[in-house]
Short mmCIF file of C-alpha atoms in Angstrom, two decimals:
data_model
loop_
_atom_site.label_atom_id
_atom_site.label_comp_id
_atom_site.label_asym_id
_atom_site.label_seq_id
_atom_site.Cartn_x
_atom_site.Cartn_y
_atom_site.Cartn_z
CA MET O 76 -11.75 118.89 10.88
CA THR O 77 -10.46 115.73 9.34
CA ASP O 78 -13.19 115.95 6.75
CA SER O 79 -12.00 119.31 5.61
CA PHE O 80 -8.43 118.05 5.32
CA TYR O 81 -9.51 115.07 3.37
CA GLU O 82 -11.51 117.27 0.93
CA LEU O 83 -8.53 119.53 0.45
CA LEU O 84 -6.17 116.58 -0.15
CA VAL O 85 -8.38 114.56 -2.50
CA PRO O 86 -7.51 116.58 -5.66
CA HIS O 87 -3.85 116.28 -4.88
CA LEU O 88 -4.22 112.54 -4.20
CA LYS O 89 -5.89 112.02 -7.53
CA GLU O 90 -3.14 113.90 -9.33
CA GLY O 91 -0.30 112.04 -7.56
CA SER O 92 -1.81 108.55 -7.94
CA SER O 93 -1.12 106.65 -11.14
CA THR O 94 -4.26 104.65 -10.67
CA GLU O 95 -7.81 105.46 -9.94
CA THR O 96 -7.49 104.15 -6.41
CA TYR O 97 -6.57 106.40 -3.54
CA PRO O 98 -7.01 106.20 0.21
CA SER O 99 -10.57 106.21 1.29
CA PHE O 100 -11.82 108.38 4.12
CA ASN O 101 -13.36 105.41 5.78
CA ASP O 102 -9.96 103.76 6.15
CA PRO O 103 -8.94 103.85 9.85
CA ALA O 104 -5.31 104.55 8.89
CA THR O 105 -6.41 107.57 6.82
CA ILE O 106 -8.55 108.94 9.69
CA ASN O 107 -5.71 108.49 12.20
CA TYR O 108 -3.19 110.19 9.90
CA LEU O 109 -5.56 113.14 9.22
CA GLY O 110 -6.18 113.45 12.93
CA ARG O 111 -2.41 113.57 13.53
CA LEU O 112 -2.03 116.30 10.88
CA THR O 113 -4.46 118.54 12.72
CA THR O 114 -2.25 118.45 15.76
CA LEU O 115 0.91 119.53 13.98
CA GLN O 116 2.07 123.08 13.41
CA LEU O 117 2.43 124.63 10.00
CA ASP O 118 6.25 124.56 10.09
CA SER O 119 6.23 120.89 10.96
CA LEU O 120 3.87 120.24 8.12
CA ARG O 121 6.14 122.01 5.67
CA GLY O 122 9.53 120.57 6.81
CA ALA O 123 9.66 117.62 9.21
CA GLU O 124 6.56 115.81 8.00
CA SER O 125 7.85 115.45 4.45
CA LYS O 126 11.10 114.01 5.75
CA LEU O 127 9.25 111.55 7.95
CA LEU O 128 7.11 110.48 5.04
CA ALA O 129 10.21 110.04 2.86
CA GLN O 130 11.91 107.94 5.53
CA ALA O 131 8.78 105.82 6.06
CA SER O 132 8.47 105.31 2.30
CA HIS O 133 12.11 104.33 2.04
CA SER O 134 11.89 101.89 4.96
CA THR O 135 8.73 100.42 3.51
CA LEU O 136 10.47 99.98 0.18
CA LEU O 137 13.37 98.20 1.84
CA SER O 138 11.00 95.96 3.73
CA LEU O 139 9.17 95.07 0.56
CA GLN O 140 12.42 94.31 -1.23
CA SER O 141 13.68 92.06 1.55
CA LEU O 142 10.28 90.39 1.74
CA SER O 143 10.22 89.78 -1.98
CA THR O 144 13.73 88.37 -1.82
CA ARG O 145 12.84 85.98 0.99
CA SER O 146 9.42 84.93 -0.37
CA SER O 147 10.06 84.89 -4.10
CA LYS O 148 9.96 81.07 -4.43
CA SER O 149 6.90 80.64 -2.29
CA THR O 150 5.23 83.53 -4.05
CA ILE O 151 5.90 81.99 -7.45
CA ALA O 152 4.66 78.61 -6.26
CA SER O 153 1.56 80.19 -4.79
CA ALA O 154 0.93 81.94 -8.08
CA ASP O 155 1.28 78.66 -9.96
CA HIS O 156 -1.04 76.90 -7.55
CA LEU O 157 -3.50 79.71 -7.92
CA ASN O 158 -3.42 79.38 -11.66
CA ASN O 159 -3.98 75.56 -11.36
CA LEU O 160 -6.65 75.90 -8.72
CA LYS O 161 -9.45 76.38 -11.18
CA ARG O 162 -8.52 73.31 -13.17
CA GLU O 163 -8.14 71.21 -10.04
CA LEU O 164 -11.51 72.33 -8.78
CA SER O 165 -13.14 71.23 -12.01
CA ASN O 166 -11.38 67.86 -11.78
CA LEU O 167 -12.47 67.53 -8.16
CA ALA O 168 -16.03 68.17 -9.18
CA SER O 169 -15.91 65.50 -11.87
CA ASP O 170 -14.20 62.98 -9.54
CA THR O 171 -16.78 63.73 -6.89
CA GLY O 172 -19.48 62.82 -9.38
CA LEU O 173 -17.72 59.56 -10.18
CA VAL O 174 -17.36 58.72 -6.47
CA ARG O 175 -21.04 59.43 -6.00
CA ASP O 176 -21.92 57.05 -8.82
CA ASP O 177 -19.50 54.41 -7.49
CA VAL O 178 -20.95 54.72 -4.01
CA LEU O 179 -24.38 54.00 -5.44
CA ALA O 180 -23.04 50.97 -7.35
CA LEU O 181 -21.22 49.79 -4.22
CA ASP O 182 -24.42 50.10 -2.23
CA ARG O 183 -26.27 48.00 -4.77
CA ALA O 184 -23.45 45.41 -4.85
CA THR O 185 -23.44 45.30 -1.05
CA GLY O 186 -27.14 44.64 -1.05
CA ASP O 187 -26.78 41.88 -3.63
CA PHE O 188 -23.87 40.30 -1.71
CA SER O 189 -25.76 40.32 1.58
CA GLU O 190 -28.77 38.80 -0.12
CA LYS O 191 -26.70 36.19 -1.99
CA TYR O 192 -24.55 35.06 0.93
CA SER O 193 -27.15 35.24 3.61
CA ARG O 194 -26.97 32.48 6.23
CA ASN O 195 -30.70 32.32 6.58
CA GLY O 196 -31.19 30.13 3.48
CA GLU O 197 -29.30 27.45 1.56
CA ASN O 198 -26.38 28.64 -0.51
CA GLU O 199 -24.12 26.45 -2.66
CA VAL O 200 -21.26 28.94 -2.63
CA LEU O 201 -21.27 29.13 1.14
CA ASP O 202 -21.42 25.36 1.32
CA ARG O 203 -18.38 25.06 -0.93
CA ARG O 204 -16.53 27.63 1.15
CA LYS O 205 -17.42 25.79 4.33
CA GLU O 206 -16.12 22.56 2.80
CA ALA O 207 -12.91 24.30 1.73
CA LEU O 208 -12.47 25.75 5.22
CA LEU O 209 -13.13 22.36 6.80
CA MET O 210 -10.60 20.78 4.45
CA TYR O 211 -8.05 23.44 5.38
CA ARG O 212 -8.55 22.75 9.06
CA ASN O 213 -8.12 18.98 8.56
CA VAL O 214 -5.32 19.08 5.98
CA ASP O 215 -3.02 17.03 8.26
CA ARG O 216 -5.56 14.25 8.62
CA LEU O 217 -6.25 14.25 4.90
CA SER O 218 -2.56 14.01 4.12
CA ASP O 219 -2.26 11.05 6.48
CA ILE O 220 -5.21 9.33 4.80
CA LEU O 221 -3.78 10.00 1.33
CA TYR O 222 -0.47 8.49 2.43
CA LEU O 223 -2.09 5.20 3.50
CA PRO O 224 -1.88 3.42 0.07
CA THR O 225 1.77 4.41 -0.32
CA LEU O 226 2.56 3.22 3.18
CA LEU O 227 0.72 -0.04 2.52
CA SER O 228 2.60 -0.65 -0.72
CA SER O 229 5.95 0.12 0.91
CA ALA O 230 5.21 -2.32 3.75
CA ILE O 231 4.34 -5.06 1.26
CA SER O 232 7.37 -4.40 -0.95
CA SER O 233 9.73 -4.38 2.03
CA SER O 234 8.26 -7.69 3.16
CA ASN O 235 8.92 -9.12 -0.30
CA THR O 236 12.58 -8.15 -0.13
CA GLN O 237 12.98 -9.61 3.35
CA GLY O 238 11.21 -12.88 2.52
CA ALA O 239 8.18 -14.72 3.84
CA SER O 240 9.60 -14.87 7.35
CA SER O 241 9.20 -11.13 7.79
CA ASN O 242 5.91 -11.12 9.65
CA THR O 243 6.16 -7.60 11.08
CA ASN O 244 5.64 -5.74 7.81
CA TYR O 245 2.88 -8.09 6.66
CA ALA O 246 1.09 -7.63 10.00
CA SER O 247 1.42 -3.85 9.63
CA ALA O 248 0.06 -4.08 6.09
CA LEU O 249 -2.95 -6.05 7.32
CA ASP O 250 -3.59 -3.49 10.06
CA LEU O 251 -3.40 -0.65 7.53
CA HIS O 252 -5.81 -2.45 5.21
CA ALA O 253 -8.23 -3.02 8.09
CA HIS O 254 -8.06 0.70 8.93
CA VAL O 255 -8.75 1.70 5.31
CA LYS O 256 -11.62 -0.76 5.13
CA ARG O 257 -13.12 0.62 8.34
CA LEU O 258 -12.89 4.18 6.99
CA HIS O 259 -14.55 3.08 3.76
CA LEU O 260 -17.41 1.49 5.69
CA LEU O 261 -17.90 4.61 7.81
CA TYR O 262 -17.82 7.03 4.86
CA GLN O 263 -19.13 5.11 1.88
CA ASP O 264 -20.21 8.26 0.02
CA SER O 265 -16.70 9.74 -0.03
CA LYS O 266 -15.06 9.51 -3.44
CA LEU O 267 -11.64 10.05 -1.88
CA LEU O 268 -11.99 7.12 0.50
CA ARG O 269 -13.43 4.99 -2.30
CA SER O 270 -10.32 5.70 -4.40
CA ILE O 271 -8.02 4.96 -1.45
CA TYR O 272 -9.92 1.75 -0.75
CA ASN O 273 -9.48 0.62 -4.38
CA GLN O 274 -5.75 1.33 -4.19
CA ALA O 275 -5.53 -0.61 -0.93
CA GLU O 276 -7.38 -3.54 -2.51
CA ASP O 277 -4.88 -3.56 -5.38
CA ALA O 278 -2.03 -3.62 -2.88
CA MET O 279 -3.67 -6.48 -0.98
CA ARG O 280 -4.08 -8.46 -4.20
CA GLU O 281 -0.36 -8.00 -4.76
CA MET O 282 0.25 -9.17 -1.21
CA THR O 283 -1.95 -12.22 -1.80
CA THR O 284 0.06 -13.07 -4.91
CA ASN O 285 3.29 -12.73 -2.96
CA LEU O 286 1.99 -14.97 -0.17
CA VAL O 287 0.89 -17.62 -2.65
CA MET O 288 4.29 -17.46 -4.33
CA SER O 289 5.94 -17.86 -0.92
CA LEU O 290 3.98 -21.09 -0.45
CA ARG O 291 5.61 -22.34 -3.65
CA GLY O 292 9.09 -21.56 -2.37
CA GLN O 293 11.60 -24.24 -1.52
CA GLY O 294 12.51 -25.08 2.05
CA ILE O 295 9.48 -23.44 3.62
CA LYS O 296 9.15 -24.24 7.32
CA LEU O 297 6.04 -25.10 9.28
CA ALA O 298 6.02 -21.83 11.23
CA ALA O 299 6.35 -19.74 8.07
CA ALA O 300 3.63 -21.77 6.35
CA MET O 301 1.26 -21.36 9.30
CA ARG O 302 1.87 -17.61 9.35
CA THR O 303 1.28 -17.40 5.61
CA ILE O 304 -1.99 -19.33 5.87
CA GLY O 305 -3.03 -17.12 8.77
CA TRP O 306 -2.39 -14.00 6.69
CA LEU O 307 -4.33 -15.49 3.79
CA ARG O 308 -7.25 -16.16 6.14
CA ARG O 309 -7.30 -12.49 7.03
CA ILE O 310 -6.86 -11.25 3.47
CA ALA O 311 -9.31 -13.64 1.76
CA PRO O 312 -11.85 -14.81 4.34
CA ASP O 313 -14.09 -16.13 1.57
CA LEU O 314 -11.41 -18.73 0.77
CA ALA O 315 -10.84 -19.69 4.38
CA GLY O 316 -14.42 -20.62 5.28
CA SER O 317 -15.05 -20.92 9.00
CA SER O 318 -12.31 -21.08 11.59
CA LEU O 319 -12.84 -24.84 12.03
CA GLU O 320 -12.64 -25.72 8.32
CA GLU O 321 -9.87 -25.52 5.78
CA GLY O 322 -12.02 -23.99 3.05
CA SER O 323 -10.19 -23.47 -0.21
CA LEU O 324 -6.91 -22.63 1.50
CA GLY O 325 -6.16 -26.31 1.97
CA ALA O 326 -6.41 -26.96 -1.75
CA LEU O 327 -4.38 -23.82 -2.44
CA PHE O 328 -1.64 -24.97 -0.05
CA LEU O 329 -1.50 -28.44 -1.62
CA VAL O 330 -1.40 -27.03 -5.15
CA CYS O 331 1.46 -24.68 -4.26
CA ARG O 332 3.49 -27.39 -2.57
CA LEU O 333 2.76 -29.76 -5.45
CA ALA O 334 4.10 -27.13 -7.86
CA ASN O 335 7.25 -26.92 -5.75
CA LEU O 336 7.56 -30.71 -5.78
CA VAL O 337 7.14 -30.83 -9.55
CA SER O 338 9.76 -28.11 -10.00
CA MET O 339 12.20 -30.06 -7.82
CA LEU O 340 11.53 -33.22 -9.79
CA GLU O 341 11.94 -31.34 -13.06
CA ALA O 342 15.41 -30.38 -11.88
CA LEU O 343 16.31 -34.06 -12.50
CA ASP O 344 15.81 -33.63 -16.24
CA PRO O 345 19.50 -34.31 -17.08
CA LEU O 346 19.25 -37.71 -15.37
CA ARG O 347 15.88 -38.28 -16.99
CA LYS O 348 17.32 -37.65 -20.44
CA LEU O 349 19.95 -40.30 -19.77
CA ALA O 350 17.21 -42.68 -18.63
CA ASP O 351 15.26 -41.94 -21.82
CA GLN O 352 18.33 -42.82 -23.85
CA GLU O 353 18.54 -46.14 -22.03
CA THR O 354 14.85 -46.71 -22.76
CA ILE O 355 15.51 -46.17 -26.46
CA LYS O 356 18.45 -48.56 -26.34
CA ARG O 357 16.38 -51.17 -24.49
CA LEU O 358 13.59 -51.02 -27.02
CA ALA O 359 16.13 -51.21 -29.84
CA ASN O 360 17.76 -54.30 -28.30
CA LYS O 361 14.46 -55.96 -27.48
CA ASP O 362 14.65 -58.13 -30.59
CA ASN O 363 18.18 -59.28 -29.69
CA VAL O 364 17.02 -60.93 -26.45
CA THR O 365 16.00 -64.07 -28.35
CA ASN O 366 19.51 -64.25 -29.85
CA GLY O 367 21.10 -64.37 -26.39
CA ASN O 368 22.09 -60.71 -26.17
CA ALA O 369 20.14 -59.79 -23.06
CA TRP O 370 19.75 -56.15 -21.95
CA SER O 371 22.30 -55.34 -19.23
CA GLY O 372 21.99 -51.54 -18.93
CA GLY O 373 19.92 -49.40 -16.59
CA GLN O 374 22.56 -47.75 -14.44
CA GLN O 375 21.51 -44.20 -15.38
CA THR O 376 17.85 -45.10 -14.90
CA GLU O 377 18.65 -46.49 -11.46
CA ARG O 378 20.38 -43.23 -10.50
CA TYR O 379 17.41 -41.23 -11.74
CA LEU O 380 14.82 -43.36 -9.94
CA LYS O 381 16.73 -43.39 -6.67
CA ARG O 382 17.02 -39.63 -6.66
CA TYR O 383 13.41 -39.25 -7.78
CA ILE O 384 12.07 -41.54 -5.03
CA GLU O 385 14.21 -39.84 -2.41
CA ILE O 386 12.91 -36.37 -3.30
CA PHE O 387 9.38 -37.70 -3.58
CA ARG O 388 9.53 -39.35 -0.15
CA GLU O 389 10.91 -36.31 1.63
CA GLN O 390 8.65 -33.75 0.01
CA SER O 391 5.43 -35.80 0.06
CA PHE O 392 5.85 -36.56 3.77
CA ALA O 393 6.64 -32.90 4.47
CA ILE O 394 3.63 -31.68 2.49
CA ILE O 395 1.07 -33.97 4.12
CA SER O 396 2.45 -33.60 7.65
CA MET O 397 2.57 -29.83 7.26
CA PHE O 398 -0.99 -29.82 5.93
CA LYS O 399 -2.24 -31.80 8.93
CA SER O 400 -0.44 -29.45 11.29
CA ILE O 401 -1.91 -26.35 9.67
CA PHE O 402 -5.44 -27.79 9.20
CA PRO O 403 -6.00 -30.19 12.12
CA SER O 404 -9.78 -30.00 11.77
CA ALA O 405 -9.57 -31.36 8.22
CA GLU O 406 -7.58 -34.35 9.48
CA THR O 407 -10.20 -35.37 12.05
CA ALA O 408 -13.10 -34.70 9.74
CA ARG O 409 -11.77 -36.48 6.62
CA SER O 410 -9.71 -39.38 7.99
CA ASP O 411 -12.43 -41.91 7.22
CA ASP O 412 -12.77 -40.62 3.67
CA LEU O 413 -9.00 -40.91 3.11
CA GLY O 414 -8.94 -44.51 4.37
CA ILE O 415 -11.85 -45.52 2.19
CA ARG O 416 -10.22 -44.04 -0.92
CA PHE O 417 -6.94 -45.84 -0.33
CA LYS O 418 -8.68 -49.12 0.32
CA SER O 419 -10.53 -48.76 -2.92
CA LEU O 420 -7.23 -47.91 -4.65
CA GLU O 421 -5.42 -51.00 -3.29
CA PHE O 422 -8.26 -53.43 -3.73
CA LYS O 423 -10.22 -52.39 -6.76
CA SER O 424 -12.06 -55.70 -6.80
CA MET O 425 -13.69 -54.99 -3.44
CA ALA O 426 -17.32 -54.08 -3.28
CA PRO O 427 -17.94 -50.36 -3.01
CA ILE O 428 -18.19 -49.11 0.53
CA HIS O 429 -21.27 -47.02 1.14
CA VAL O 430 -20.74 -44.08 3.43
CA PRO O 431 -23.81 -43.21 5.41
CA ILE O 432 -25.40 -40.01 4.18
CA LYS O 433 -26.12 -37.34 6.74
CA ASP O 434 -29.42 -35.61 7.11
CA ASP O 435 -28.06 -32.49 5.42
CA PRO O 436 -28.70 -32.82 1.65
CA LEU O 437 -25.91 -30.35 0.88
CA LEU O 438 -22.94 -32.37 2.07
CA PRO O 439 -19.67 -30.42 2.51
CA LEU O 440 -17.01 -30.93 -0.07
CA PRO O 441 -14.35 -33.47 0.88
CA SER O 442 -11.01 -32.29 2.09
CA ALA O 443 -8.36 -31.64 -0.52
CA LEU O 444 -6.14 -34.08 1.36
CA ALA O 445 -8.57 -36.92 0.57
CA THR O 446 -7.42 -37.10 -3.06
CA PHE O 447 -4.00 -35.47 -2.87
CA PRO O 448 -2.05 -38.59 -1.76
CA ILE O 449 -3.70 -40.56 -4.54
CA HIS O 450 -2.47 -37.99 -7.05
CA LEU O 451 1.02 -38.19 -5.58
CA VAL O 452 1.03 -41.99 -5.78
CA GLU O 453 -0.19 -41.89 -9.37
CA LEU O 454 2.60 -39.45 -10.18
CA LEU O 455 5.18 -41.83 -8.68
CA MET O 456 3.70 -44.95 -10.25
CA GLU O 457 3.69 -43.35 -13.67
CA ILE O 458 7.43 -42.75 -13.47
CA LEU O 459 8.10 -46.23 -12.06
CA LYS O 460 6.08 -47.96 -14.77
CA GLN O 461 7.88 -45.96 -17.41
CA TYR O 462 11.47 -46.50 -16.26
CA MET O 463 11.52 -49.64 -14.09
CA PRO O 464 11.74 -51.94 -17.15
CA ASN O 465 15.15 -50.40 -17.92
CA VAL O 466 16.56 -51.86 -14.69
CA GLN O 467 17.01 -55.60 -15.16
CA ASP O 468 19.54 -56.28 -12.44
CA LYS O 469 17.78 -58.11 -9.60
CA ALA O 470 19.66 -56.40 -6.77
CA SER O 471 19.07 -52.97 -8.27
CA ARG O 472 15.36 -53.67 -8.74
CA GLU O 473 15.01 -54.93 -5.17
CA SER O 474 16.85 -51.85 -3.90
CA LEU O 475 14.48 -49.57 -5.79
CA LEU O 476 11.39 -51.46 -4.64
CA THR O 477 12.63 -51.40 -1.06
CA GLN O 478 13.09 -47.65 -1.37
CA VAL O 479 9.51 -47.42 -2.65
CA LEU O 480 8.33 -49.46 0.35
CA TYR O 481 10.12 -47.08 2.69
CA CYS O 482 8.36 -44.22 0.94
CA ALA O 483 5.03 -46.02 1.33
CA GLY O 484 5.75 -46.62 5.01
CA SER O 485 6.64 -42.96 5.47
CA LEU O 486 3.29 -41.93 4.02
CA GLY O 487 1.64 -44.76 5.92
CA ARG O 488 2.47 -42.96 9.14
CA LEU O 489 0.15 -40.26 7.84
CA GLY O 490 -2.55 -42.70 6.72
CA ALA O 491 -1.56 -43.01 3.05
CA ASP O 492 0.25 -46.36 2.75
CA PHE O 493 0.39 -47.52 -0.87
CA GLY O 494 2.64 -50.56 -0.48
CA MET O 495 0.16 -52.93 -2.15
CA ILE O 496 0.38 -50.97 -5.39
CA LEU O 497 3.78 -52.57 -6.03
CA ALA O 498 1.89 -55.48 -7.52
CA SER O 499 1.22 -53.33 -10.56
CA LEU O 500 4.97 -52.93 -11.18
CA GLU O 501 5.45 -56.54 -12.28
CA ASN O 502 7.89 -56.56 -15.21
CA ASP O 503 6.11 -57.76 -18.30
CA ASP O 504 9.40 -58.55 -20.08
CA SER O 505 10.60 -60.97 -17.41
CA ASP O 506 9.63 -64.61 -17.53
CA PRO O 507 9.80 -65.97 -14.01
CA ALA O 508 9.44 -69.66 -13.28
CA ASP O 509 6.10 -71.02 -12.24
CA ASP O 510 7.28 -71.99 -8.77
CA GLU O 511 8.90 -68.63 -7.99
CA PRO O 512 6.77 -65.93 -6.33
CA PRO O 513 6.44 -62.51 -7.96
CA GLU O 514 9.22 -60.07 -7.41
CA TRP O 515 7.18 -57.66 -5.29
CA VAL O 516 6.17 -60.46 -2.91
CA ALA O 517 9.78 -61.31 -2.12
CA VAL O 518 10.67 -57.68 -1.64
CA MET O 519 7.76 -57.11 0.72
CA LYS O 520 8.69 -60.21 2.76
CA LYS O 521 12.25 -59.01 3.13
CA HIS O 522 11.04 -55.57 4.02
CA ARG O 523 8.71 -56.92 6.70
CA ILE O 524 11.43 -59.11 8.18
CA LEU O 525 13.78 -56.15 8.29
CA ALA O 526 11.10 -53.98 9.84
CA SER O 527 10.34 -56.58 12.54
CA ARG O 528 14.04 -56.83 13.39
CA LEU O 529 14.25 -53.09 13.71
CA GLU O 530 11.23 -53.12 16.03
CA LEU O 531 12.84 -55.85 18.16
CA LEU O 532 16.05 -53.89 18.36
CA SER O 533 14.23 -50.73 19.28
CA GLY O 534 12.19 -52.63 21.88
CA ALA O 535 15.30 -54.21 23.36
CA ASN O 536 17.04 -50.89 23.55
CA SER O 537 14.03 -49.35 25.22
CA GLY O 538 13.87 -52.28 27.71
CA GLN O 539 17.55 -51.96 28.51
CA SER O 540 17.11 -48.26 29.03
CA LYS O 541 14.20 -48.91 31.37
CA VAL O 542 16.24 -51.47 33.38
CA ALA O 543 19.17 -49.10 33.56
CA SER O 544 16.95 -46.31 34.75
CA SER O 545 15.39 -48.54 37.42
CA ASN O 546 18.85 -49.62 38.60
CA ILE O 547 19.99 -46.02 38.79
CA SER O 548 16.90 -45.05 40.79
CA ALA O 549 17.42 -47.96 43.20
CA ALA O 550 21.07 -47.07 43.70
CA SER O 551 20.12 -43.48 44.40
CA LYS O 552 17.61 -44.63 47.02
CA LEU O 553 20.21 -46.82 48.74
CA GLN O 554 22.66 -43.97 48.83
CA SER O 555 20.03 -41.69 50.31
CA GLU O 556 19.26 -44.25 53.04
#
């Protein structure tokens, strides 16, 4: 039945459709609508059905209009996307090809990387990275090691500003240098530690210079000198020798103190210039002595010599006594040598004394103290021989010679008495009588008499003190009983 309706309606559908498309019979909606038409009466088909179709068409039109109003933007966007879809698909295809090629290159690079940085064999790059990682982990230790030369230099410089008595900073500097030296011995192949060790050695050379300059300072005490020599033993063990010998430090100490003594004596240059002027005047008036105009000057020379001998006595005694306190082994080992040299200096006409040679063919060098007093005495005698002729007053000359004898006695307490050398100071310009003894003989007799009186007085005082103490002890016993 529906087929017959459809065949009857097809010509009309073709005429009413503006396009070649019309509802197909196979469409379920078409079949349902044709089936509904078969159930209607003819009047309904002619009147009510057309109205229903008009209403349905109108409602459908309204729905389409509202839908188009609501979905116009999305519809336009969808149309634009649809137009761009073809282009995007072509781009996607080309990008997919590029990704495929890149994936192949990445696979090859991954293979090369795994082969290059494999841990199975030796690899320089991995070794460098391991070293960099190890350095990163120990950056604090490395920074501490790099700071060692700066810390050492600051300790030495602060010790210089505080003076030679500042032993804390010098001791810290020596400890730091010992630590750097130990690190250098443990890691001798390290360029970093070699550089740090060289910087530390430069700082220690500066410290050695400062210590040597402190030995040349004025007013140095025994404790400070002993500390300085101890530090020099640690810094330069090759100069110190063994612990029981003075090595070269003894000579260094004497040279430094001698330089200080010379600088102190050079401070008397204004007085020395006045003494030189008197020397010139004496030599100019030498020809007038025969005419009865004897030389009567010498006051400035006397002032210079008194001050010179005083400084010489104090400093020479301090130098030798300090040396014997710092190097006691040198004193016991070289005392015989010092006595022999002074005996040969006082009595040059004596036969040479032969010292027995030990079995060792390589004898140790003599102590620096063996010849140092001789040099000091020669320094003093040179000045005395040069300026003593300016002093012609007998009392002034005896005063100066007595002062020289006191100086000789002061050094004699240390085993360096040079009192007999006064015989060489005999004034060539004077013309003593035949029956009068030389000037130095009279001075030495007076000096010995004065010394014996002082010994008697000291002995009497000591005896009186002993008697007084015994009396006090006896009185205390009686009171206790």
